Coordinates of C-alpha atoms and ligand atoms in Angstrom, one line a residue:
M25 CA -79.1 1.7 -15.3
G26 CA -83.3 1.6 -14.5
R27 CA -85.7 0.2 -13.0
D28 CA -86.7 -2.1 -15.5
E29 CA -83.5 -3.6 -16.4
L30 CA -83.7 -5.0 -12.9
T31 CA -86.9 -6.0 -12.8
S32 CA -85.9 -10.3 -12.2
S33 CA -85.1 -10.3 -8.0
A34 CA -81.9 -12.6 -10.1
A35 CA -80.9 -10.1 -11.9
L36 CA -80.7 -7.3 -8.8
Q37 CA -78.6 -9.7 -6.8
A38 CA -77.0 -10.6 -9.2
R39 CA -75.3 -6.7 -9.6
V40 CA -75.4 -6.5 -5.9
N41 CA -73.0 -9.5 -5.7
E42 CA -70.4 -8.0 -8.4
L43 CA -70.2 -4.3 -5.5
Q44 CA -69.0 -3.9 -2.1
W45 CA -71.2 -2.8 0.9
H46 CA -71.0 -0.9 3.9
H47 CA -74.5 -0.4 4.1
T48 CA -76.9 -3.7 4.9
I49 CA -80.4 -2.8 2.4
D50 CA -83.3 -4.3 2.6
L51 CA -83.6 -3.8 -1.2
G52 CA -86.9 -6.1 -1.2
D53 CA -88.0 -9.4 -3.4
G54 CA -85.5 -10.8 -1.0
V55 CA -82.1 -9.1 -1.2
V56 CA -80.0 -8.1 0.5
T57 CA -76.8 -6.0 0.6
P58 CA -74.2 -7.9 1.8
G59 CA -73.1 -5.0 4.2
G60 CA -69.7 -5.0 6.6
K61 CA -72.9 -2.8 8.9
S62 CA -75.0 -6.0 10.0
Q63 CA -78.7 -5.9 10.0
A64 CA -78.8 -5.3 13.2
I65 CA -76.1 -2.9 13.6
C66 CA -78.7 -0.7 10.6
A67 CA -81.7 -1.7 12.0
E68 CA -80.3 0.1 15.5
E69 CA -78.6 2.5 14.1
V70 CA -81.0 3.4 11.8
R71 CA -83.9 3.9 15.2
L72 CA -81.1 5.3 17.6
I73 CA -81.0 8.0 14.9
F74 CA -84.6 8.8 13.8
D75 CA -86.8 7.5 15.7
R76 CA -86.6 10.6 18.2
I77 CA -87.6 12.9 14.7
R78 CA -90.5 14.3 12.8
L79 CA -88.7 14.4 9.6
N80 CA -92.3 15.0 8.2
G81 CA -91.4 17.7 5.2
L82 CA -88.7 18.8 5.7
S83 CA -85.1 17.8 3.9
V84 CA -81.7 16.3 4.7
L85 CA -78.5 16.6 4.1
D86 CA -76.6 13.1 4.1
V87 CA -73.2 13.6 3.9
G88 CA -70.9 10.8 3.2
A89 CA -74.2 9.2 2.3
W90 CA -71.8 5.7 1.0
N91 CA -74.2 3.0 0.1
G92 CA -77.2 5.9 1.4
L93 CA -78.6 3.7 4.0
F94 CA -79.3 7.1 6.1
S95 CA -80.9 8.8 2.9
F96 CA -83.2 6.2 1.7
E97 CA -84.0 6.2 5.4
A98 CA -85.2 9.5 5.6
R99 CA -86.7 10.1 2.8
R100 CA -88.9 6.9 3.9
R101 CA -90.2 8.9 6.7
N102 CA -91.5 11.8 4.8
A103 CA -88.9 13.4 5.1
A104 CA -90.0 16.5 1.7
R105 CA -86.0 16.6 -0.2
V106 CA -82.4 15.0 0.0
L107 CA -80.1 14.9 -0.7
A108 CA -77.1 13.0 -0.7
T109 CA -73.6 14.5 -1.0
D110 CA -69.6 12.2 -0.4
S111 CA -66.8 11.9 -1.8
Y112 CA -63.9 9.8 -1.5
C113 CA -66.3 6.0 -1.5
W114 CA -68.0 7.3 -3.9
A115 CA -65.3 8.0 -6.4
H116 CA -63.0 5.5 -5.5
P117 CA -62.1 2.8 -8.5
H118 CA -62.5 -0.5 -6.3
I119 CA -64.9 0.4 -4.0
R120 CA -67.4 2.7 -6.9
G121 CA -70.0 3.9 -3.3
R122 CA -71.2 5.7 -6.6
E123 CA -72.5 2.9 -8.3
T124 CA -73.5 1.2 -5.3
F125 CA -75.2 4.4 -4.1
D126 CA -77.2 4.8 -7.8
L127 CA -78.0 0.8 -7.6
A128 CA -80.1 1.0 -4.8
R129 CA -81.9 3.6 -5.1
V130 CA -83.1 2.5 -8.5
A131 CA -84.0 -0.8 -6.8
L132 CA -86.3 1.7 -4.2
G133 CA -87.7 3.9 -6.3
L134 CA -87.0 6.8 -3.7
D135 CA -86.0 10.5 -4.9
V136 CA -83.4 11.0 -3.5
E137 CA -81.0 13.2 -5.0
A138 CA -77.7 12.9 -5.2
Q139 CA -74.3 15.4 -5.4
E140 CA -70.3 14.2 -5.6
I141 CA -68.6 17.1 -3.7
D142 CA -65.7 15.9 -0.5
A143 CA -67.5 17.3 3.0
A144 CA -64.7 20.3 3.1
D145 CA -65.7 22.4 0.2
L146 CA -70.2 22.5 1.4
S147 CA -71.2 25.5 1.9
P148 CA -74.7 27.8 1.8
E149 CA -73.6 28.1 -1.9
S150 CA -72.2 24.8 -3.3
V151 CA -75.5 22.8 -2.0
G152 CA -77.5 25.0 -0.3
E153 CA -79.0 24.7 3.9
F154 CA -80.5 21.6 4.6
D155 CA -83.3 21.7 8.6
V156 CA -81.2 18.2 9.6
I157 CA -77.5 16.9 8.4
L158 CA -77.2 14.1 8.4
F159 CA -72.4 13.5 9.7
L160 CA -71.9 10.0 9.8
G161 CA -68.5 8.4 10.2
V162 CA -67.0 11.2 8.8
F163 CA -65.3 13.7 11.0
Y164 CA -63.1 11.0 11.9
H165 CA -62.1 10.6 7.8
R166 CA -61.0 14.5 7.4
Y167 CA -57.4 15.7 8.4
D168 CA -59.1 18.5 8.8
A169 CA -62.4 18.1 11.1
V170 CA -62.4 20.6 13.4
D171 CA -62.9 23.0 9.6
T172 CA -65.2 20.4 8.4
L173 CA -66.8 20.0 11.1
A174 CA -67.6 23.6 11.9
K175 CA -68.7 23.6 7.5
V176 CA -71.4 21.4 8.7
A177 CA -72.4 22.8 11.0
R178 CA -73.1 26.6 9.7
L179 CA -75.6 24.7 7.6
A180 CA -78.1 23.0 10.1
K181 CA -81.0 25.2 10.1
Q182 CA -82.7 22.7 13.3
L183 CA -80.4 19.3 13.6
L184 CA -77.2 18.2 12.9
I185 CA -76.6 14.5 14.6
V186 CA -73.1 13.2 15.0
E187 CA -71.6 10.0 14.5
T188 CA -68.6 9.0 16.2
H189 CA -65.5 7.4 16.7
L190 CA -64.5 8.0 20.4
E191 CA -61.2 7.9 22.2
L192 CA -59.7 9.3 25.1
R193 CA -62.4 8.4 27.4
D194 CA -61.0 8.2 30.3
I195 CA -59.7 12.0 30.4
D196 CA -62.6 14.3 31.7
E197 CA -62.3 17.4 29.6
P198 CA -62.0 17.7 25.2
A199 CA -59.5 15.8 23.9
M200 CA -58.7 13.9 20.5
I201 CA -55.8 11.6 19.8
F202 CA -53.8 12.0 16.4
F203 CA -53.4 8.8 14.1
P204 CA -51.0 9.4 12.3
G205 CA -50.6 6.2 10.1
T206 CA -52.9 3.3 9.5
E207 CA -53.0 3.0 14.0
L208 CA -57.1 3.0 13.5
A209 CA -58.2 0.0 11.4
N210 CA -55.8 0.4 9.5
D211 CA -57.5 2.8 7.8
P212 CA -55.3 5.4 6.7
T213 CA -57.9 7.3 6.0
N214 CA -59.1 7.7 9.7
W215 CA -56.8 11.2 11.9
W216 CA -58.5 11.4 14.8
G217 CA -60.3 9.8 17.7
P218 CA -61.7 12.7 19.5
N219 CA -63.6 11.8 23.7
E220 CA -67.6 13.0 23.9
H221 CA -66.3 17.0 25.5
L222 CA -64.6 17.9 22.9
I223 CA -67.5 16.6 20.0
R224 CA -70.1 18.0 23.3
D225 CA -67.9 21.0 24.0
L226 CA -67.5 21.8 20.0
L227 CA -71.4 21.4 18.7
V228 CA -72.2 24.1 21.7
G229 CA -69.4 26.3 20.3
H230 CA -71.7 26.0 16.8
G231 CA -74.5 27.6 18.6
F232 CA -76.7 24.5 19.1
K233 CA -78.5 24.7 22.6
D234 CA -79.3 20.9 22.8
I235 CA -77.0 18.1 22.5
E236 CA -77.6 14.5 23.4
A237 CA -75.2 11.5 23.5
T238 CA -77.1 8.4 23.0
A239 CA -74.4 4.9 22.9
H240 CA -74.0 2.9 20.3
P241 CA -75.9 -0.3 19.1
G242 CA -71.7 -1.5 18.2
G243 CA -70.1 -0.5 21.5
T244 CA -68.2 2.1 24.0
N245 CA -66.0 3.6 21.3
R246 CA -68.5 4.9 19.2
A247 CA -71.8 7.0 20.2
I248 CA -74.1 9.9 18.5
F249 CA -75.0 12.9 19.0
H250 CA -78.3 14.8 18.5
A251 CA -77.5 18.9 18.3
W252 CA -80.3 20.0 17.8
R253 CA -80.7 25.1 17.3
S254 CA -84.5 24.3 17.2
T255 CA -86.8 21.1 18.8
E256 CA -89.6 21.4 17.5
A257 CA -88.5 18.7 14.6
R258 CA -88.1 16.4 18.6
L259 CA -90.4 13.8 19.3
R260 CA -89.1 12.7 22.8
P261 CA -86.3 13.7 24.6
V262 CA -83.0 10.5 24.7
A263 CA -84.1 7.9 27.0
E264 CA -82.2 7.2 29.6
S265 CA -81.1 3.6 29.3
E266 CA -79.8 4.9 25.8
R267 CA -76.9 7.6 26.9
L268 CA -74.2 7.8 26.7
K269 CA -72.5 6.7 29.7
P270 CA -69.0 7.4 31.0
L271 CA -67.2 4.8 31.5
S272 CA -66.6 3.3 34.2
R273 CA -63.9 4.0 36.8
S274 CA -62.0 0.1 36.1
L275 CA -62.2 0.5 32.4
K276 CA -60.9 3.7 33.0
C277 CA -58.6 2.4 34.9
R278 CA -57.5 0.0 32.3
R279 CA -57.9 2.7 29.7
A280 CA -55.2 4.5 31.8
V281 CA -52.2 2.0 31.9
R282 CA -53.4 1.7 27.9
A283 CA -51.8 4.8 27.8
I284 CA -49.0 4.3 29.5
F285 CA -47.3 2.3 27.8
G286 CA -48.3 2.9 24.5
R287 CA -51.6 3.5 23.6
K288 CA -51.5 3.2 19.7
K289 CA -51.1 -1.1 20.0
Ligands
SAM14 C1 -67.3 5.2 7.5 S1 -68.2 5.6 6.0 C2 -69.7 6.1 7.4 C3 -70.6 6.8 6.0 C4 -72.8 6.4 6.1 N1 -72.7 7.8 6.8 C5 -72.6 5.7 7.7 O1 -72.5 6.3 9.1 O2 -72.4 4.3 7.6 C6 -67.4 7.1 6.0 C7 -68.1 7.7 4.2 O3 -67.7 9.1 4.7 C8 -67.3 9.5 2.8 N2 -65.9 9.9 3.4 C9 -64.5 9.9 3.9 N3 -64.1 11.4 3.7 C10 -64.5 11.8 2.5 C11 -65.1 14.2 2.9 N4 -64.0 14.1 2.5 N5 -65.9 13.8 1.5 C12 -67.3 12.9 1.8 N6 -67.1 12.5 2.1 C13 -66.4 11.6 3.2 C14 -66.7 8.2 2.9 O4 -66.2 8.0 1.4 C15 -67.8 6.8 3.8 O5 -68.4 6.7 3.0

């Protein structure tokens, strides 16, 4: 579909209504995609992820882009090149993620590249290297999460941003829980719940010098990690008020009790 076929906002709204949306994206002319993630959470994630980075002239790879909110935002913030990639939701016959991405990209008129590729197949040969890599909400969807993070990390020249679900935050050592079935959010594609120590230590192991963990606007069981190889593009460090804080003692106790009596319920 070209821009011309979407000239009326009614036509665009009708196409938007036919599709499933995870991101709430303002497409202009009063058309806003009805994302499962609210506009407020999307806006706060965008702020926490991008406000500390000068993207001008940099290349950005968005792994697991889905509807494309973060790819579009990177391009709007003057990244020289943005490649959006995805596999599961883009190829899914009911979710129709690639159609949502293409529709939003045309409506916004943004020059963002797209490639359908599994995160496990990302390599210097298949996609090349990028200054900044977004690995948002994907880690725990891979059975081979640790290997996939390693593959993605290899491609990041300056900065890798990882956003993930967290578990076992009461444990002060690197740890990760396994979800063999649909225990997490009733979604069989959710395999792992790492704690913040695990993500930090993996990132350090991949040669990132400075790891900043930011609290997520959605609650204590998610976080955003900025892993810097070089801080050339950093405008400012994470603010103290935005930092991921250790769990309070009382929350740790409640979680420990839950662990003893059945963590999965
Ligand atoms: C929770 S959504 C996150 C979407 C977006 N990055 C965000 O943070 O809002 C997970 C995304 O990862 C994608 N995904 C899951 N497994 C993948 C894989 N093996 N390779 C590439 N993308 C994958 C899904 O298709 C989906 O778009």
